[in-house]
Structures are given as structure tokens and as C-alpha cells.
DNA sequence: ACATCATTTCGATTATCGTTGAAATATGGA
DNA sequence: TCCATATTTCAACGATAATCGAAATGATGT
């Protein structure tokens, strides 16, 4: 993921309503939810919802598909996965050991067998 | 992590300069970097940098400590860890199998993300 | 005290954001 | 066709964001 895309995704999520919307869609799973249901579930005016869904969509965080009169929105998990990867890459200059005191960089790669996560906060 | 804190952290990162600043600090490790060095490394005017560092600091993403004339800024990894946890919790309504087709929810795996935090409402 | 370096504060400017109300578009059914 | 439902588009508004230039603060060395 590029810096520009990361900023786009972060900006899209950096708003209370949009974060709620996204989380609702994430919890709903791949099947998605019609826009109206999102609106009533979160108490957002329909035109305002359109505005926010547009931003999430342009950031690649949700997809949309028509089904009858309804437009079904669903979370695009891949984008979140890429964003998380971007945020955690190059942690501590590639020396994860440095982050240890705070369990910072989630286990940098494949084998997550290395457990050393007794956070002391 | 609460919704409000998540929005604060996401907002702080949702800006090109601040994302660069944060990533620079992450790569620098726990030792941190003086503000001036950040400014010259990224080509940001010092007063503008202060503005951005303030936002990162208020979001809990960086810490600051004086050392001589310099103010050393460092990434607070714990906040990022909490943010990532917030973003990936309750993925697909707690049924990670649903997300499978796109490797959505980072491997809900064994020891991670099974901590009882607050209830999602 | 003075001069210098590092960083912050202040004031102003321009742009973008989130919301609203009203009107428009698209789909499906009588 | 006409009507109801579902969602979007448009125009406007106040609020906040990001940047700049100039001045102020704080720390250090002489």
C-alpha cells in the first residue's frame, strides 16, 4: 500500500460516523447491509450517510452492489489488511527487538510462535 | 480503546505529513528524534511541525521529553497496538471464518485479541 | 548580561469537512 | 401509467484544518 492510499483510508476512518459505519459493515460480514439499514441502525440522515459511504467507498474500504431498490454496502477487508500492513511495516527500523518493551510491532511476519507479549503498561 | 480515542488516533494519522512523521519516529525506535531533525528530514517548517507533533501527541501517538535544547519525540507504540486491536475486533461478528476469502481479520489466532475489553455496542 | 540555537506561540489566510433541507433519480408494484 | 420506496444530488452554511510569517519563549555558552 502506498502512502497516498494509507492517508485516504485513514482519513475515511477518522470520523465518528464513518468509523461506526465501517465497523457495522465489518461485523455484518461479506453479505453486507443495505444503506437504509445502516442509516436507521446508526441514526444518520440518508443524505449524510451517502456522503460518508462515498468517502469510505473512494478509500476502497467498502463496496456496493444494487439489489432491488436497495444498495448493499459491504466492507472490503483486503483494504484494511493492507492498511494494517502499512502501519506496522518497518517498525523500529526492522529491528522488532527494539519495540519489545511495549509489544509494539505485532509479530513482524509469518511465524507468530514467538510469544513475548507480557505488556507492563 | 474507546471509539473517541480511535477517531483521535486515526485523525492524527490521516494526514500526509503526520503519517510521515509518525513512521519516521516508529523507525527511529524508542530513543526518539529531536524535533529539528524531524523537520529537516521531512522538509517541514518548524512551526508547522510543532502543529503536527501536537496533534500526534494529543492523540497519544507520540511522547516528548526535553534533552538540552532539543525536544525529543518518540513513538508510543502501545497506542498503535491498541488502535490495531480496536480496528480488528469483532471482525465479521466474531465469526472469523466469514472473512476468510480475503484474509480479512488478521489471524484471530490463539493468544491474540482474546482479551475481554469493553463490550461492543 | 548577551548572543545564539531550538522550538513554540500568535494572527491571518485559504481550503476542506460535516451537516442540513429540498429536489432529483432509480427501482418495483398496483 | 401513477405511486411509494430507497438512495442520491445539489446548494448552502458554519466549523475546523493546514500553512505561512513574524514574534516570543526556553536553554546553553561566553
mmCIF file of C-alpha atoms (C1' of nucleotides) in Angstrom:
data_model
loop_
_atom_site.group_PDB
_atom_site.id
_atom_site.type_symbol
_atom_site.label_atom_id
_atom_site.label_comp_id
_atom_site.label_asym_id
_atom_site.label_seq_id
_atom_site.Cartn_x
_atom_site.Cartn_y
_atom_site.Cartn_z
ATOM 1 C CA UNK A 1 0.000 0.000 0.000
ATOM 2 C CA UNK A 2 1.184 3.478 -0.903
ATOM 3 C CA UNK A 3 1.318 6.440 1.406
ATOM 4 C CA UNK A 4 -1.467 8.137 -0.509
ATOM 5 C CA UNK A 5 -3.772 5.166 -0.133
ATOM 6 C CA UNK A 6 -2.977 4.875 3.546
ATOM 7 C CA UNK A 7 -3.846 8.521 4.122
ATOM 8 C CA UNK A 8 -7.057 8.046 2.152
ATOM 9 C CA UNK A 9 -8.075 5.032 4.216
ATOM 10 C CA UNK A 10 -7.109 6.671 7.496
ATOM 11 C CA UNK A 11 -8.981 9.858 6.593
ATOM 12 C CA UNK A 12 -12.027 7.818 5.733
ATOM 13 C CA UNK A 13 -11.968 6.110 9.109
ATOM 14 C CA UNK A 14 -11.092 9.238 11.050
ATOM 15 C CA UNK A 15 -14.655 10.324 11.617
ATOM 16 C CA UNK A 16 -17.035 9.028 14.215
ATOM 17 C CA UNK A 17 -19.914 8.240 11.894
ATOM 18 C CA UNK A 18 -17.725 6.628 9.291
ATOM 19 C CA UNK A 19 -15.896 4.538 11.833
ATOM 20 C CA UNK A 20 -19.256 3.332 13.165
ATOM 21 C CA UNK A 21 -20.461 2.637 9.658
ATOM 22 C CA UNK A 22 -17.347 0.707 8.780
ATOM 23 C CA UNK A 23 -17.420 -1.314 11.964
ATOM 24 C CA UNK A 24 -21.067 -2.117 11.423
ATOM 25 C CA UNK A 25 -20.268 -3.398 7.947
ATOM 26 C CA UNK A 26 -17.291 -5.347 9.219
ATOM 27 C CA UNK A 27 -19.462 -7.046 11.791
ATOM 28 C CA UNK A 28 -22.115 -7.718 9.187
ATOM 29 C CA UNK A 29 -19.692 -9.777 7.157
ATOM 30 C CA UNK A 30 -19.263 -10.219 3.416
ATOM 31 C CA UNK A 31 -23.022 -10.188 2.828
ATOM 32 C CA UNK A 32 -23.214 -6.501 3.568
ATOM 33 C CA UNK A 33 -26.146 -4.322 4.608
ATOM 34 C CA UNK A 34 -28.489 -2.060 2.632
ATOM 35 C CA UNK A 35 -27.836 1.657 3.072
ATOM 36 C CA UNK A 36 -31.184 2.300 4.697
ATOM 37 C CA UNK A 37 -30.500 -0.267 7.349
ATOM 38 C CA UNK A 38 -27.180 1.365 8.138
ATOM 39 C CA UNK A 39 -28.928 4.713 8.378
ATOM 40 C CA UNK A 40 -31.562 3.518 10.798
ATOM 41 C CA UNK A 41 -29.122 1.457 12.824
ATOM 42 C CA UNK A 42 -26.864 4.442 13.426
ATOM 43 C CA UNK A 43 -29.376 7.259 13.262
ATOM 44 C CA UNK A 44 -27.796 9.072 10.353
ATOM 45 C CA UNK A 45 -29.758 11.128 7.816
ATOM 46 C CA UNK A 46 -29.846 9.344 4.455
ATOM 47 C CA UNK A 47 -28.110 12.077 2.501
ATOM 48 C CA UNK A 48 -25.443 12.394 5.155
ATOM 49 C CA UNK A 49 -24.994 8.649 5.017
ATOM 50 C CA UNK A 50 -24.489 8.801 1.281
ATOM 51 C CA UNK A 51 -21.775 11.372 1.812
ATOM 52 C CA UNK A 52 -19.943 9.159 4.274
ATOM 53 C CA UNK A 53 -20.405 5.944 2.327
ATOM 54 C CA UNK A 54 -18.967 7.699 -0.696
ATOM 55 C CA UNK A 55 -15.858 8.551 1.236
ATOM 56 C CA UNK A 56 -15.467 5.032 2.504
ATOM 57 C CA UNK A 57 -16.009 3.715 -0.986
ATOM 58 C CA UNK A 58 -13.486 6.046 -2.592
ATOM 59 C CA UNK A 59 -10.975 4.967 0.009
ATOM 60 C CA UNK A 60 -11.585 1.385 -1.061
ATOM 61 C CA UNK A 61 -12.922 0.398 2.329
ATOM 62 C CA UNK A 62 -16.393 -0.625 1.201
ATOM 63 C CA UNK A 63 -18.011 -1.957 -1.918
ATOM 64 C CA UNK A 64 -21.560 -1.501 -3.133
ATOM 65 C CA UNK A 65 -23.959 -3.575 -5.171
ATOM 66 C CA UNK A 66 -27.560 -2.977 -6.107
ATOM 67 C CA UNK A 67 -30.162 -5.475 -5.074
ATOM 68 C CA UNK A 68 -33.639 -4.463 -5.995
ATOM 69 C CA UNK A 69 -34.278 -0.973 -4.681
ATOM 70 C CA UNK A 70 -31.559 -1.265 -2.117
ATOM 71 C CA UNK A 71 -27.868 -0.650 -2.390
ATOM 72 C CA UNK A 72 -25.977 -3.184 -0.381
ATOM 73 C CA UNK A 73 -22.747 -1.970 1.139
ATOM 74 C CA UNK A 74 -20.080 -4.337 2.394
ATOM 75 C CA UNK A 75 -16.661 -3.963 3.967
ATOM 76 C CA UNK A 76 -13.654 -4.655 1.785
ATOM 77 C CA UNK A 77 -11.456 -6.484 4.226
ATOM 78 C CA UNK A 78 -8.481 -6.585 1.937
ATOM 79 C CA UNK A 79 -8.040 -2.827 2.186
ATOM 80 C CA UNK A 80 -7.952 -2.958 5.955
ATOM 81 C CA UNK A 81 -5.439 -5.779 5.807
ATOM 82 C CA UNK A 82 -3.230 -3.695 3.553
ATOM 83 C CA UNK A 83 -3.583 -0.674 5.791
ATOM 84 C CA UNK A 84 -2.585 -2.647 8.857
ATOM 85 C CA UNK A 85 0.404 -3.949 6.966
ATOM 86 C CA UNK A 86 1.437 -0.447 6.030
ATOM 87 C CA UNK A 87 1.095 0.841 9.568
ATOM 88 C CA UNK A 88 3.195 -1.901 11.069
ATOM 89 C CA UNK A 89 5.892 -2.232 8.472
ATOM 90 C CA UNK A 90 9.401 -1.086 9.166
ATOM 91 C CA UNK A 91 8.662 -0.963 12.831
ATOM 92 C CA UNK A 92 11.696 0.182 14.782
ATOM 93 C CA UNK A 93 13.755 0.180 11.622
ATOM 94 C CA UNK A 94 13.168 -3.501 11.066
ATOM 95 C CA UNK A 95 14.563 -4.443 14.430
ATOM 96 C CA UNK A 96 11.453 -5.610 16.266
ATOM 97 C CA UNK A 97 13.504 -6.257 19.330
ATOM 98 C CA UNK A 98 13.570 -2.545 19.993
ATOM 99 C CA UNK A 99 9.827 -2.354 20.347
ATOM 100 C CA UNK A 100 9.692 -5.147 22.836
ATOM 101 C CA UNK A 101 9.086 -3.122 25.956
ATOM 102 C CA UNK A 102 5.654 -2.205 24.681
ATOM 103 C CA UNK A 103 4.748 -5.110 22.440
ATOM 104 C CA UNK A 104 4.749 -2.549 19.711
ATOM 105 C CA UNK A 105 5.172 -4.075 16.301
ATOM 106 C CA UNK A 106 2.832 -7.011 16.018
ATOM 107 C CA UNK A 107 4.994 -10.018 15.235
ATOM 108 C CA UNK A 108 6.551 -8.708 12.032
ATOM 109 C CA UNK A 109 5.859 -11.698 9.876
ATOM 110 C CA UNK A 110 4.906 -15.269 9.382
ATOM 111 C CA UNK A 111 5.613 -17.448 12.335
ATOM 112 C CA UNK A 112 3.923 -15.978 15.324
ATOM 113 C CA UNK A 113 5.334 -18.543 17.635
ATOM 114 C CA UNK A 114 7.493 -16.068 19.377
ATOM 115 C CA UNK A 115 5.433 -15.012 22.315
ATOM 116 C CA UNK A 116 6.817 -12.281 24.411
ATOM 117 C CA UNK A 117 3.896 -10.084 24.964
ATOM 118 C CA UNK A 118 3.654 -9.541 28.671
ATOM 119 C CA UNK A 119 2.862 -5.893 28.417
ATOM 120 C CA UNK A 120 3.529 -3.978 31.558
ATOM 121 C CA UNK A 121 1.791 -0.762 30.561
ATOM 122 C CA UNK B 1 -9.671 1.558 23.296
ATOM 123 C CA UNK B 2 -12.750 3.711 23.052
ATOM 124 C CA UNK B 3 -14.314 4.956 19.881
ATOM 125 C CA UNK B 4 -13.299 8.512 20.689
ATOM 126 C CA UNK B 5 -9.664 7.564 21.130
ATOM 127 C CA UNK B 6 -9.690 5.576 17.921
ATOM 128 C CA UNK B 7 -11.052 8.540 15.987
ATOM 129 C CA UNK B 8 -8.431 10.769 17.584
ATOM 130 C CA UNK B 9 -5.608 8.423 16.624
ATOM 131 C CA UNK B 10 -6.943 7.891 13.111
ATOM 132 C CA UNK B 11 -7.401 11.631 12.596
ATOM 133 C CA UNK B 12 -3.868 12.232 13.750
ATOM 134 C CA UNK B 13 -2.510 9.735 11.233
ATOM 135 C CA UNK B 14 -4.816 10.818 8.430
ATOM 136 C CA UNK B 15 -2.501 13.480 7.104
ATOM 137 C CA UNK B 16 0.484 13.014 4.869
ATOM 138 C CA UNK B 17 2.965 14.947 6.958
ATOM 139 C CA UNK B 18 1.838 13.426 10.217
ATOM 140 C CA UNK B 19 1.884 9.909 8.802
ATOM 141 C CA UNK B 20 5.447 10.525 7.612
ATOM 142 C CA UNK B 21 6.406 11.968 10.971
ATOM 143 C CA UNK B 22 4.927 9.057 12.837
ATOM 144 C CA UNK B 23 6.545 6.482 10.602
ATOM 145 C CA UNK B 24 9.871 8.231 10.948
ATOM 146 C CA UNK B 25 9.551 8.067 14.717
ATOM 147 C CA UNK B 26 8.475 4.444 14.584
ATOM 148 C CA UNK B 27 11.517 3.568 12.556
ATOM 149 C CA UNK B 28 13.710 5.558 14.883
ATOM 150 C CA UNK B 29 12.736 3.335 17.776
ATOM 151 C CA UNK B 30 12.179 4.091 21.452
ATOM 152 C CA UNK B 31 15.098 6.528 21.548
ATOM 153 C CA UNK B 32 13.189 9.072 19.536
ATOM 154 C CA UNK B 33 14.392 12.023 17.457
ATOM 155 C CA UNK B 34 14.714 15.723 18.205
ATOM 156 C CA UNK B 35 12.094 17.908 16.549
ATOM 157 C CA UNK B 36 14.598 19.759 14.431
ATOM 158 C CA UNK B 37 15.873 16.547 12.959
ATOM 159 C CA UNK B 38 12.353 15.525 12.041
ATOM 160 C CA UNK B 39 11.825 18.903 10.421
ATOM 161 C CA UNK B 40 14.938 18.690 8.284
ATOM 162 C CA UNK B 41 14.442 15.044 7.424
ATOM 163 C CA UNK B 42 10.964 15.684 6.072
ATOM 164 C CA UNK B 43 11.312 19.269 4.914
ATOM 165 C CA UNK B 44 8.619 20.685 7.142
ATOM 166 C CA UNK B 45 8.694 24.242 8.521
ATOM 167 C CA UNK B 46 9.402 24.183 12.257
ATOM 168 C CA UNK B 47 6.183 25.870 13.296
ATOM 169 C CA UNK B 48 4.159 23.614 11.061
ATOM 170 C CA UNK B 49 5.962 20.656 12.574
ATOM 171 C CA UNK B 50 5.012 21.796 16.048
ATOM 172 C CA UNK B 51 1.401 21.908 14.932
ATOM 173 C CA UNK B 52 1.527 18.333 13.669
ATOM 174 C CA UNK B 53 3.547 16.964 16.575
ATOM 175 C CA UNK B 54 0.976 18.458 18.922
ATOM 176 C CA UNK B 55 -1.785 16.613 17.200
ATOM 177 C CA UNK B 56 0.128 13.344 17.329
ATOM 178 C CA UNK B 57 0.890 13.936 20.974
ATOM 179 C CA UNK B 58 -2.693 14.745 21.918
ATOM 180 C CA UNK B 59 -3.762 11.565 20.207
ATOM 181 C CA UNK B 60 -1.308 9.691 22.399
ATOM 182 C CA UNK B 61 0.754 8.541 19.454
ATOM 183 C CA UNK B 62 3.997 10.225 20.440
ATOM 184 C CA UNK B 63 5.691 11.305 23.627
ATOM 185 C CA UNK B 64 8.105 14.151 24.168
ATOM 186 C CA UNK B 65 10.995 14.771 26.531
ATOM 187 C CA UNK B 66 13.425 17.628 26.755
ATOM 188 C CA UNK B 67 17.105 16.936 26.374
ATOM 189 C CA UNK B 68 19.206 20.037 26.475
ATOM 190 C CA UNK B 69 17.826 22.482 23.964
ATOM 191 C CA UNK B 70 16.142 19.782 21.979
ATOM 192 C CA UNK B 71 12.775 18.187 22.426
ATOM 193 C CA UNK B 72 12.989 14.515 21.697
ATOM 194 C CA UNK B 73 9.882 12.980 20.222
ATOM 195 C CA UNK B 74 9.273 9.260 20.234
ATOM 196 C CA UNK B 75 6.505 6.973 19.042
ATOM 197 C CA UNK B 76 4.228 5.488 21.663
ATOM 198 C CA UNK B 77 3.843 2.001 20.301
ATOM 199 C CA UNK B 78 1.225 0.986 22.803
ATOM 200 C CA UNK B 79 -1.298 3.384 21.297
ATOM 201 C CA UNK B 80 -0.836 1.898 17.869
ATOM 202 C CA UNK B 81 -1.220 -1.575 19.302
ATOM 203 C CA UNK B 82 -4.498 -0.542 20.913
ATOM 204 C CA UNK B 83 -5.699 1.073 17.714
ATOM 205 C CA UNK B 84 -4.977 -2.041 15.693
ATOM 206 C CA UNK B 85 -6.843 -4.070 18.263
ATOM 207 C CA UNK B 86 -9.831 -1.775 18.023
ATOM 208 C CA UNK B 87 -9.886 -1.911 14.244
ATOM 209 C CA UNK B 88 -9.780 -5.674 14.063
ATOM 210 C CA UNK B 89 -12.021 -6.607 16.948
ATOM 211 C CA UNK B 90 -15.370 -8.183 16.316
ATOM 212 C CA UNK B 91 -14.441 -8.867 12.758
ATOM 213 C CA UNK B 92 -17.335 -10.464 10.894
ATOM 214 C CA UNK B 93 -19.408 -10.563 14.028
ATOM 215 C CA UNK B 94 -16.889 -12.723 15.777
ATOM 216 C CA UNK B 95 -17.028 -15.429 13.133
ATOM 217 C CA UNK B 96 -13.608 -15.116 11.543
ATOM 218 C CA UNK B 97 -14.462 -17.858 9.089
ATOM 219 C CA UNK B 98 -16.598 -15.388 7.175
ATOM 220 C CA UNK B 99 -13.678 -13.143 6.389
ATOM 221 C CA UNK B 100 -11.546 -15.961 5.094
ATOM 222 C CA UNK B 101 -11.823 -15.309 1.367
ATOM 223 C CA UNK B 102 -9.771 -12.167 1.722
ATOM 224 C CA UNK B 103 -7.626 -12.863 4.749
ATOM 225 C CA UNK B 104 -9.609 -10.150 6.372
ATOM 226 C CA UNK B 105 -9.342 -10.259 10.109
ATOM 227 C CA UNK B 106 -5.696 -10.780 10.868
ATOM 228 C CA UNK B 107 -5.443 -14.343 12.081
ATOM 229 C CA UNK B 108 -7.641 -14.210 15.169
ATOM 230 C CA UNK B 109 -5.244 -16.873 16.228
ATOM 231 C CA UNK B 110 -4.569 -18.263 19.620
ATOM 232 C CA UNK B 111 -3.358 -15.739 22.080
ATOM 233 C CA UNK B 112 -4.194 -12.513 20.401
ATOM 234 C CA UNK B 113 -7.338 -10.436 20.571
ATOM 235 C CA UNK B 114 -8.982 -12.684 23.067
ATOM 236 C CA UNK B 115 -8.765 -10.255 25.832
ATOM 237 C CA UNK B 116 -12.009 -9.092 27.309
ATOM 238 C CA UNK B 117 -12.093 -5.384 26.824
ATOM 239 C CA UNK B 118 -15.279 -3.415 26.671
ATOM 240 C CA UNK B 119 -18.388 -4.743 25.109
ATOM 241 C CA UNK B 120 -19.144 -3.585 21.641
ATOM 242 C CA UNK B 121 -22.429 -1.890 21.447
ATOM 243 C "C1'" DA C 1 24.182 40.159 30.769
ATOM 244 C "C1'" DC C 2 24.369 38.973 25.902
ATOM 245 C "C1'" DA C 3 24.107 36.195 21.756
ATOM 246 C "C1'" DT C 4 22.640 32.008 19.692
ATOM 247 C "C1'" DC C 5 20.162 27.861 18.816
ATOM 248 C "C1'" DA C 6 15.827 25.049 19.108
ATOM 249 C "C1'" DT C 7 11.206 25.187 19.331
ATOM 250 C "C1'" DT C 8 6.821 27.196 20.167
ATOM 251 C "C1'" DT C 9 3.041 30.757 20.005
ATOM 252 C "C1'" DC C 10 0.272 34.056 17.639
ATOM 253 C "C1'" DG C 11 -2.563 36.002 13.871
ATOM 254 C "C1'" DA C 12 -4.191 35.605 9.431
ATOM 255 C "C1'" DT C 13 -5.451 33.166 5.206
ATOM 256 C "C1'" DT C 14 -7.328 29.659 2.247
ATOM 257 C "C1'" DA C 15 -9.263 25.156 1.782
ATOM 258 C "C1'" DT C 16 -11.789 21.272 3.154
ATOM 259 C "C1'" DC C 17 -15.251 18.940 6.229
ATOM 260 C "C1'" DG C 18 -19.844 17.574 8.112
ATOM 261 C "C1'" DT C 19 -24.498 18.708 8.144
ATOM 262 C "C1'" DT C 20 -28.928 20.319 6.549
ATOM 263 C "C1'" DG C 21 -33.155 20.930 3.530
ATOM 264 C "C1'" DA C 22 -35.061 20.497 -0.795
ATOM 265 C "C1'" DA C 23 -35.207 18.381 -5.055
ATOM 266 C "C1'" DA C 24 -33.888 14.682 -8.205
ATOM 267 C "C1'" DT C 25 -33.111 9.840 -9.726
ATOM 268 C "C1'" DA C 26 -33.920 4.884 -9.858
ATOM 269 C "C1'" DT C 27 -36.434 0.639 -8.856
ATOM 270 C "C1'" DG C 28 -40.565 -2.186 -8.190
ATOM 271 C "C1'" DG C 29 -45.553 -2.829 -7.714
ATOM 272 C "C1'" DA C 30 -50.724 -1.668 -8.432
ATOM 273 C "C1'" DT D 1 -49.237 4.915 -16.118
ATOM 274 C "C1'" DC D 2 -49.087 6.546 -11.234
ATOM 275 C "C1'" DC D 3 -47.335 5.883 -6.700
ATOM 276 C "C1'" DA D 4 -44.376 4.594 -2.998
ATOM 277 C "C1'" DT D 5 -39.768 3.298 -1.513
ATOM 278 C "C1'" DA D 6 -34.652 3.730 -1.492
ATOM 279 C "C1'" DT D 7 -30.989 6.455 -2.263
ATOM 280 C "C1'" DT D 8 -28.529 10.186 -4.278
ATOM 281 C "C1'" DT D 9 -27.581 15.031 -5.877
ATOM 282 C "C1'" DC D 10 -27.364 19.924 -5.186
ATOM 283 C "C1'" DA D 11 -26.538 24.340 -2.863
ATOM 284 C "C1'" DA D 12 -25.549 26.454 1.201
ATOM 285 C "C1'" DC D 13 -23.788 27.098 5.853
ATOM 286 C "C1'" DG D 14 -20.662 27.272 9.986
ATOM 287 C "C1'" DA D 15 -16.729 24.811 11.795
ATOM 288 C "C1'" DT D 16 -12.295 23.093 11.590
ATOM 289 C "C1'" DA D 17 -7.755 22.084 9.182
ATOM 290 C "C1'" DA D 18 -3.133 23.138 7.227
ATOM 291 C "C1'" DT D 19 0.119 26.522 6.207
ATOM 292 C "C1'" DC D 20 2.659 30.831 6.445
ATOM 293 C "C1'" DG D 21 5.380 34.956 8.512
ATOM 294 C "C1'" DA D 22 6.700 37.173 12.433
ATOM 295 C "C1'" DA D 23 7.458 37.314 17.109
ATOM 296 C "C1'" DA D 24 8.151 35.057 21.552
ATOM 297 C "C1'" DT D 25 9.904 31.516 24.746
ATOM 298 C "C1'" DG D 26 13.376 28.427 26.727
ATOM 299 C "C1'" DA D 27 18.100 26.533 27.172
ATOM 300 C "C1'" DT D 28 23.114 26.918 26.565
ATOM 301 C "C1'" DG D 29 27.639 29.005 26.256
ATOM 302 C "C1'" DT D 30 30.523 33.230 26.658
#
